[in-house]
Every structure is written in structure tokens, then in C-alpha cells.
């Protein structure tokens, strides 16, 4: 497909970003750059100085909510974006309400409990909507360990599946960037496949 065809196809789809930290902010930027015009951004946190080693924010944005700061940054990248912001902590019952109109959702939470929560909620309420999850991107090197797997019909996981972030194994820009862009690349692939199959309908 030519670049203009890709942009035209992607403009009709809405993507949910659950968590606007390292994975979510970088994946959202990648999707906005390639032509996704509709994004739902959900996060309850504010930007801290330690976030700047991997998240798509800037020094002057420290202290701001990630949702609004990311929206500002995305608007500086692409024109005509339609952004829906949810600045709150999501619970199981919130997922279909917040992401119900999305064609695809990227899970980018930090905590394993939150990852399990959104997976269970989407499998229960939105089983036809693809969910792309991140699992294992902390540390340095180990590029050959990073991969993507399909766990269920519409659940995909990207990462090395083992490295859990901690003080001795911090998440850093290079590996977080690799995994977040892998997630965005998979989202692009799935959305264009929907377009080819004529699936333009937002799932309930």
C-alpha cells in the first residue's frame, strides 16, 4: 500500500491506549505519526522526573496529568486528531464504557493486576476487539528475547515475557521503545487487515 492509502485507511479507526506511560505514550505517538486519527487515552497518573528516561514527555510537563500532556504532544505531531481523555484509574467495569467504541486496544499498564483486569474485562465484554498487551521490557540488551505471541483469538502479547521492572532492572527508553513500537506495528497490521476485510464497524 502507498502512504496515502495507509493514512486514508487508518483515519477511520479508533484505538484505545490503556496507560500513558512508557509503552502507551510511545505507541500513541507511533500511531498518530502513521495516520490513526482517533485515540482514547486513559491514565490517572502525573508525570514525574523519573518518567523521562522512557516516556514521551518533556521537562516542562513534569507534574501534569499524562493524558492531557500526551494529548498536547500528539497535537504537535498530527493535525485533525480526535482524542478522548479519561484521567482516572480504571476498574473492571470501566473497560467497556471507556473503550467500547474502539476497534483495537493497547494495554500499557505497569502493574500485573491491572494487566489481568483489562484482559479479563475485554474477554468478558469485548471479545471481538483485539487487545495488544506488553509483558517484559525492562533492562538492557537481550534484543533477541523480544517477540510477539498470540495468546487467544484476539489477545496478542509483545515483550520478552520475563524481565520485570525493579530498582536493579529499570525500564529504559531503548527496550521500552522497541516493545511499544512493536505493539504499534502490530496494531497497524491488524487495522489494515480489518480495512482489507471491510470491517469498519466499531464494536460495542
GROMACS .gro file of N, CA and C in nm, residues 2 5 15 18 26 31 36-37 43 46 54 59 77 86 107 109-110 120 137 142 150 164 178 183 194 196:
model
   78
    2UNK      N    1   0.040   0.225  -0.069
    2UNK     CA    2   0.109   0.353  -0.069
    2UNK      C    3   0.077   0.428   0.060
    5UNK      N    4  -0.265   0.580   0.087
    5UNK     CA    5  -0.368   0.477   0.108
    5UNK      C    6  -0.371   0.432   0.255
   15UNK      N    7  -0.847   0.379   1.830
   15UNK     CA    8  -0.760   0.292   1.910
   15UNK      C    9  -0.758   0.339   2.055
   18UNK      N   10  -0.457   0.211   2.701
   18UNK     CA   11  -0.483   0.192   2.844
   18UNK      C   12  -0.353   0.205   2.921
   26UNK      N   13   0.454   0.610   2.390
   26UNK     CA   14   0.531   0.588   2.267
   26UNK      C   15   0.449   0.519   2.158
   31UNK      N   16   0.140   0.564   1.641
   31UNK     CA   17   0.014   0.550   1.568
   31UNK      C   18  -0.032   0.684   1.510
   36UNK      N   19  -0.336   0.720   1.238
   36UNK     CA   20  -0.451   0.696   1.324
   36UNK      C   21  -0.499   0.830   1.379
   37UNK      N   22  -0.625   0.863   1.356
   37UNK     CA   23  -0.677   0.996   1.390
   37UNK      C   24  -0.760   0.997   1.517
   43UNK      N   25  -0.542   0.721   3.175
   43UNK     CA   26  -0.435   0.711   3.276
   43UNK      C   27  -0.473   0.806   3.391
   46UNK      N   28   0.037   1.139   3.710
   46UNK     CA   29   0.102   1.261   3.664
   46UNK      C   30   0.247   1.229   3.627
   54UNK      N   31   1.208   0.724   2.959
   54UNK     CA   32   1.145   0.631   2.864
   54UNK      C   33   1.011   0.679   2.810
   59UNK      N   34   1.053   1.805   2.994
   59UNK     CA   35   1.081   1.862   3.127
   59UNK      C   36   0.970   1.958   3.172
   77UNK      N   37   0.217   1.670   1.662
   77UNK     CA   38   0.268   1.575   1.563
   77UNK      C   39   0.176   1.565   1.443
   86UNK      N   40  -0.948   1.011   2.949
   86UNK     CA   41  -1.006   0.959   3.072
   86UNK      C   42  -0.898   0.962   3.179
  107UNK      N   43  -0.289  -0.232   2.569
  107UNK     CA   44  -0.273  -0.234   2.716
  107UNK      C   45  -0.131  -0.193   2.748
  109UNK      N   46  -0.039  -0.085   3.097
  109UNK     CA   47  -0.033  -0.065   3.242
  109UNK      C   48   0.100  -0.114   3.298
  110UNK      N   49   0.136  -0.062   3.417
  110UNK     CA   50   0.259  -0.105   3.484
  110UNK      C   51   0.239  -0.234   3.563
  120UNK      N   52  -0.923  -0.967   3.138
  120UNK     CA   53  -1.045  -1.037   3.178
  120UNK      C   54  -1.169  -0.958   3.138
  137UNK      N   55   0.989  -0.568   2.942
  137UNK     CA   56   1.070  -0.481   2.857
  137UNK      C   57   1.175  -0.404   2.939
  142UNK      N   58   1.949  -0.792   2.537
  142UNK     CA   59   1.855  -0.904   2.522
  142UNK      C   60   1.754  -0.879   2.409
  150UNK      N   61   0.053  -1.468   2.009
  150UNK     CA   62  -0.093  -1.460   2.014
  150UNK      C   63  -0.141  -1.562   2.117
  164UNK      N   64   1.093  -0.830   3.472
  164UNK     CA   65   1.001  -0.748   3.550
  164UNK      C   66   1.077  -0.628   3.605
  178UNK      N   67   1.142  -0.024   2.184
  178UNK     CA   68   1.130  -0.139   2.093
  178UNK      C   69   0.994  -0.206   2.111
  183UNK      N   70   0.429  -0.303   1.948
  183UNK     CA   71   0.286  -0.303   1.971
  183UNK      C   72   0.214  -0.215   1.867
  194UNK      N   73  -0.821  -0.531   0.901
  194UNK     CA   74  -0.964  -0.501   0.914
  194UNK      C   75  -1.013  -0.424   0.793
  196UNK      N   76  -0.891  -0.426   0.490
  196UNK     CA   77  -0.895  -0.516   0.374
  196UNK      C   78  -1.018  -0.605   0.378
   0.00000   0.00000   0.00000
